[in-house]
Amino acid sequence: LLVLIGFVVNGIRKGLFTEVLGLIGTFGGLVAGLLLAGPLSNLVLKFIPEYYGILVHLVCFTILFAAVYAGTRVLSKRLDQLSEKLSINWLNNILGGLFAGFKGAVIVSLVLMYLSFLPLQFLLTPYQKDSILYQPLYNLVPKLYELIGSPDQLPKQVREILDKNRDRFMDDNGGDDQPEYR
């Protein structure tokens, strides 16, 4: 709960434009770096062939990532200034808090799913039973995946672990009143 509150407070402080464009900048920079670093490094190596290929590739990736991320940061600052001029900064901040809360819930859900794959799962079991937010957060990413794709497309081992943990939690808490991701 404290993690989610931290995300919401940070989102309110930063605003929607900064939150959304920061996320887009990070993922966009990664995608641009992954897709374009190879061709760009090949082009650079034609002009300066005496450098190591991997070094040029890493530098190209870093430059592409930084350029995309910096571009989205500049755009977010411009949009923040526009929202202040239009006197809708309060809306930007509220929506930023909502978006950041959702982003935080997705991150917590991914962490909980990751922890369920580790052999240390038994350490979390007492906390899972007492937590009101555990089951909804644990099921958030599978629900989103279900909306985008199908849980049946997940690898068999992943589905088995998710089902086992969901079933164990439902058995411990009395069954059908808990939300499912299927």
CSV table of C-alpha atoms in Angstrom, one decimal:
chain,number,residue,atom,x,y,z
A,1,LEU,CA,0.0,0.0,0.0
A,2,LEU,CA,2.8,2.4,0.8
A,3,VAL,CA,4.5,1.7,-2.5
A,4,LEU,CA,1.2,2.6,-4.3
A,5,ILE,CA,0.8,5.7,-2.2
A,6,GLY,CA,4.3,6.7,-3.1
A,7,PHE,CA,3.6,6.3,-6.8
A,8,VAL,CA,0.4,8.3,-6.6
A,9,VAL,CA,2.0,11.2,-4.6
A,10,ASN,CA,4.9,11.3,-7.1
A,11,GLY,CA,2.4,11.3,-10.0
A,12,ILE,CA,0.4,14.2,-8.5
A,13,ARG,CA,3.7,16.1,-8.0
A,14,LYS,CA,4.9,15.5,-11.6
A,15,GLY,CA,1.6,15.5,-13.5
A,16,LEU,CA,0.2,13.4,-16.3
A,17,PHE,CA,2.3,14.7,-19.1
A,18,THR,CA,5.6,14.1,-17.3
A,19,GLU,CA,4.4,10.6,-16.1
A,20,VAL,CA,3.2,9.4,-19.5
A,21,LEU,CA,5.9,10.9,-21.6
A,22,GLY,CA,8.6,9.7,-19.2
A,23,LEU,CA,7.2,6.1,-19.7
A,24,ILE,CA,7.0,6.6,-23.4
A,25,GLY,CA,10.5,8.1,-23.5
A,26,THR,CA,12.0,5.1,-21.6
A,27,PHE,CA,10.3,2.4,-23.7
A,28,GLY,CA,10.6,4.4,-26.9
A,29,GLY,CA,14.3,4.9,-26.2
A,30,LEU,CA,14.8,1.2,-25.6
A,31,VAL,CA,13.0,0.3,-28.8
A,32,ALA,CA,14.8,2.9,-30.9
A,33,GLY,CA,18.1,1.8,-29.4
A,34,LEU,CA,17.4,-1.9,-30.0
A,35,LEU,CA,16.1,-1.4,-33.5
A,36,LEU,CA,18.4,1.3,-34.8
A,37,ALA,CA,21.7,0.9,-33.0
A,38,GLY,CA,22.8,-1.9,-35.3
A,39,PRO,CA,22.2,-0.1,-38.6
A,40,LEU,CA,23.6,3.2,-37.1
A,41,SER,CA,26.7,1.5,-35.8
A,42,ASN,CA,27.3,-0.2,-39.2
A,43,LEU,CA,27.1,3.3,-40.8
A,44,VAL,CA,29.5,4.8,-38.3
A,45,LEU,CA,32.0,1.9,-38.7
A,46,LYS,CA,32.1,2.7,-42.5
A,47,PHE,CA,33.5,6.1,-41.6
A,48,ILE,CA,35.7,5.2,-38.6
A,49,PRO,CA,36.5,1.5,-39.0
A,50,GLU,CA,39.4,1.5,-36.5
A,51,TYR,CA,37.1,1.4,-33.5
A,52,TYR,CA,35.7,-1.8,-31.9
A,53,GLY,CA,32.3,-2.7,-33.3
A,54,ILE,CA,30.7,-3.5,-29.9
A,55,LEU,CA,31.9,-0.1,-28.5
A,56,VAL,CA,30.4,1.8,-31.4
A,57,HIS,CA,27.2,-0.2,-31.1
A,58,LEU,CA,26.9,0.6,-27.3
A,59,VAL,CA,27.6,4.3,-28.0
A,60,CYS,CA,25.0,4.4,-30.8
A,61,PHE,CA,22.4,2.7,-28.5
A,62,THR,CA,23.1,5.2,-25.7
A,63,ILE,CA,22.9,8.2,-28.1
A,64,LEU,CA,19.6,6.9,-29.5
A,65,PHE,CA,18.1,6.2,-26.1
A,66,ALA,CA,19.2,9.5,-24.7
A,67,ALA,CA,17.9,11.4,-27.8
A,68,VAL,CA,14.4,9.8,-27.6
A,69,TYR,CA,14.2,10.2,-23.8
A,70,ALA,CA,15.4,13.9,-24.0
A,71,GLY,CA,12.9,14.6,-26.7
A,72,THR,CA,10.0,13.3,-24.6
A,73,ARG,CA,11.2,15.2,-21.6
A,74,VAL,CA,11.3,18.5,-23.6
A,75,LEU,CA,7.8,17.7,-24.9
A,76,SER,CA,6.5,17.1,-21.4
A,77,LYS,CA,7.9,20.4,-20.2
A,78,ARG,CA,6.2,22.2,-23.0
A,79,LEU,CA,2.9,20.5,-22.3
A,80,ASP,CA,3.2,21.3,-18.6
A,81,GLN,CA,3.7,25.0,-19.5
A,82,LEU,CA,0.7,24.9,-21.8
A,83,SER,CA,-1.5,23.3,-19.0
A,84,GLU,CA,-0.4,26.1,-16.6
A,85,LYS,CA,-1.3,28.8,-19.2
A,86,LEU,CA,-4.7,27.2,-19.7
A,87,SER,CA,-5.2,26.9,-15.9
A,88,ILE,CA,-5.7,23.1,-16.1
A,89,ASN,CA,-2.6,22.2,-14.1
A,90,TRP,CA,-4.9,20.8,-11.4
A,91,LEU,CA,-6.3,18.3,-13.9
A,92,ASN,CA,-2.8,17.4,-15.1
A,93,ASN,CA,-1.8,16.7,-11.5
A,94,ILE,CA,-4.8,14.6,-10.6
A,95,LEU,CA,-4.6,12.5,-13.8
A,96,GLY,CA,-0.8,12.2,-13.2
A,97,GLY,CA,-1.6,10.7,-9.8
A,98,LEU,CA,-4.1,8.2,-11.3
A,99,PHE,CA,-1.7,7.2,-14.1
A,100,ALA,CA,1.2,6.8,-11.6
A,101,GLY,CA,-1.0,4.7,-9.3
A,102,PHE,CA,-1.9,2.4,-12.2
A,103,LYS,CA,1.8,2.2,-13.2
A,104,GLY,CA,2.7,1.4,-9.7
A,105,ALA,CA,0.1,-1.3,-9.5
A,106,VAL,CA,1.4,-2.9,-12.7
A,107,ILE,CA,5.0,-2.8,-11.3
A,108,VAL,CA,3.9,-4.3,-8.0
A,109,SER,CA,1.9,-7.0,-9.9
A,110,LEU,CA,5.0,-7.9,-12.0
A,111,VAL,CA,7.1,-8.1,-8.8
A,112,LEU,CA,4.6,-10.4,-7.1
A,113,MET,CA,4.4,-12.6,-10.2
A,114,TYR,CA,8.2,-12.7,-10.4
A,115,LEU,CA,8.4,-13.7,-6.7
A,116,SER,CA,5.9,-16.5,-7.2
A,117,PHE,CA,8.4,-18.1,-9.6
A,118,LEU,CA,11.2,-18.1,-7.0
A,119,PRO,CA,11.7,-20.9,-4.5
A,120,LEU,CA,11.3,-18.4,-1.6
A,121,GLN,CA,7.6,-18.1,-2.2
A,122,PHE,CA,6.9,-19.7,1.2
A,123,LEU,CA,8.3,-16.6,2.9
A,124,LEU,CA,5.4,-14.5,1.5
A,125,THR,CA,2.6,-16.9,2.3
A,126,PRO,CA,1.7,-15.4,5.8
A,127,TYR,CA,1.6,-11.9,4.3
A,128,GLN,CA,-0.5,-13.0,1.3
A,129,LYS,CA,-3.2,-14.3,3.6
A,130,ASP,CA,-3.4,-11.0,5.6
A,131,SER,CA,-3.2,-8.6,2.7
A,132,ILE,CA,-6.3,-7.1,1.2
A,133,LEU,CA,-4.5,-5.9,-1.9
A,134,TYR,CA,-2.4,-9.0,-2.6
A,135,GLN,CA,-4.8,-10.9,-4.8
A,136,PRO,CA,-6.1,-8.0,-6.9
A,137,LEU,CA,-2.5,-6.8,-7.5
A,138,TYR,CA,-1.2,-10.3,-8.2
A,139,ASN,CA,-4.0,-10.8,-10.8
A,140,LEU,CA,-3.6,-7.3,-12.4
A,141,VAL,CA,-1.0,-8.2,-15.1
A,142,PRO,CA,-2.7,-11.5,-16.1
A,143,LYS,CA,-6.0,-9.5,-16.4
A,144,LEU,CA,-4.3,-6.9,-18.6
A,145,TYR,CA,-2.7,-9.7,-20.6
A,146,GLU,CA,-6.1,-11.2,-21.0
A,147,LEU,CA,-7.5,-7.9,-22.4
A,148,ILE,CA,-4.6,-7.6,-24.8
A,149,GLY,CA,-4.1,-11.3,-25.6
A,150,SER,CA,-5.0,-14.6,-24.2
A,151,PRO,CA,-3.6,-16.3,-21.0
A,152,ASP,CA,-3.6,-19.5,-23.0
A,153,GLN,CA,-0.7,-17.9,-25.0
A,154,LEU,CA,1.5,-17.8,-21.9
A,155,PRO,CA,4.0,-20.6,-21.7
A,156,LYS,CA,2.6,-23.7,-20.0
A,157,GLN,CA,5.0,-23.5,-17.0
A,158,VAL,CA,4.0,-19.8,-16.4
A,159,ARG,CA,0.3,-20.7,-16.4
A,160,GLU,CA,0.8,-23.6,-14.1
A,161,ILE,CA,2.7,-21.5,-11.5
A,162,LEU,CA,0.1,-18.7,-11.7
A,163,ASP,CA,-2.8,-21.2,-11.4
A,164,LYS,CA,-1.2,-23.0,-8.5
A,165,ASN,CA,-0.6,-19.8,-6.5
A,166,ARG,CA,-4.1,-18.5,-7.3
A,167,ASP,CA,-5.7,-21.8,-6.3
A,168,ARG,CA,-3.6,-22.0,-3.1
A,169,PHE,CA,-4.6,-18.4,-2.1
A,170,MET,CA,-8.3,-19.1,-2.8
A,171,ASP,CA,-8.2,-22.3,-0.7
A,172,ASP,CA,-6.7,-20.4,2.2
A,173,ASN,CA,-9.2,-17.6,2.0
A,174,GLY,CA,-12.4,-19.5,1.5
A,175,GLY,CA,-12.8,-19.7,-2.3
A,176,ASP,CA,-15.1,-18.0,-4.7
A,177,ASP,CA,-15.2,-14.5,-3.3
A,178,GLN,CA,-11.7,-13.7,-4.7
A,179,PRO,CA,-11.3,-12.3,-8.2
A,180,GLU,CA,-9.8,-14.6,-10.9
A,181,TYR,CA,-7.8,-13.7,-14.0
A,182,ARG,CA,-9.6,-16.2,-16.2
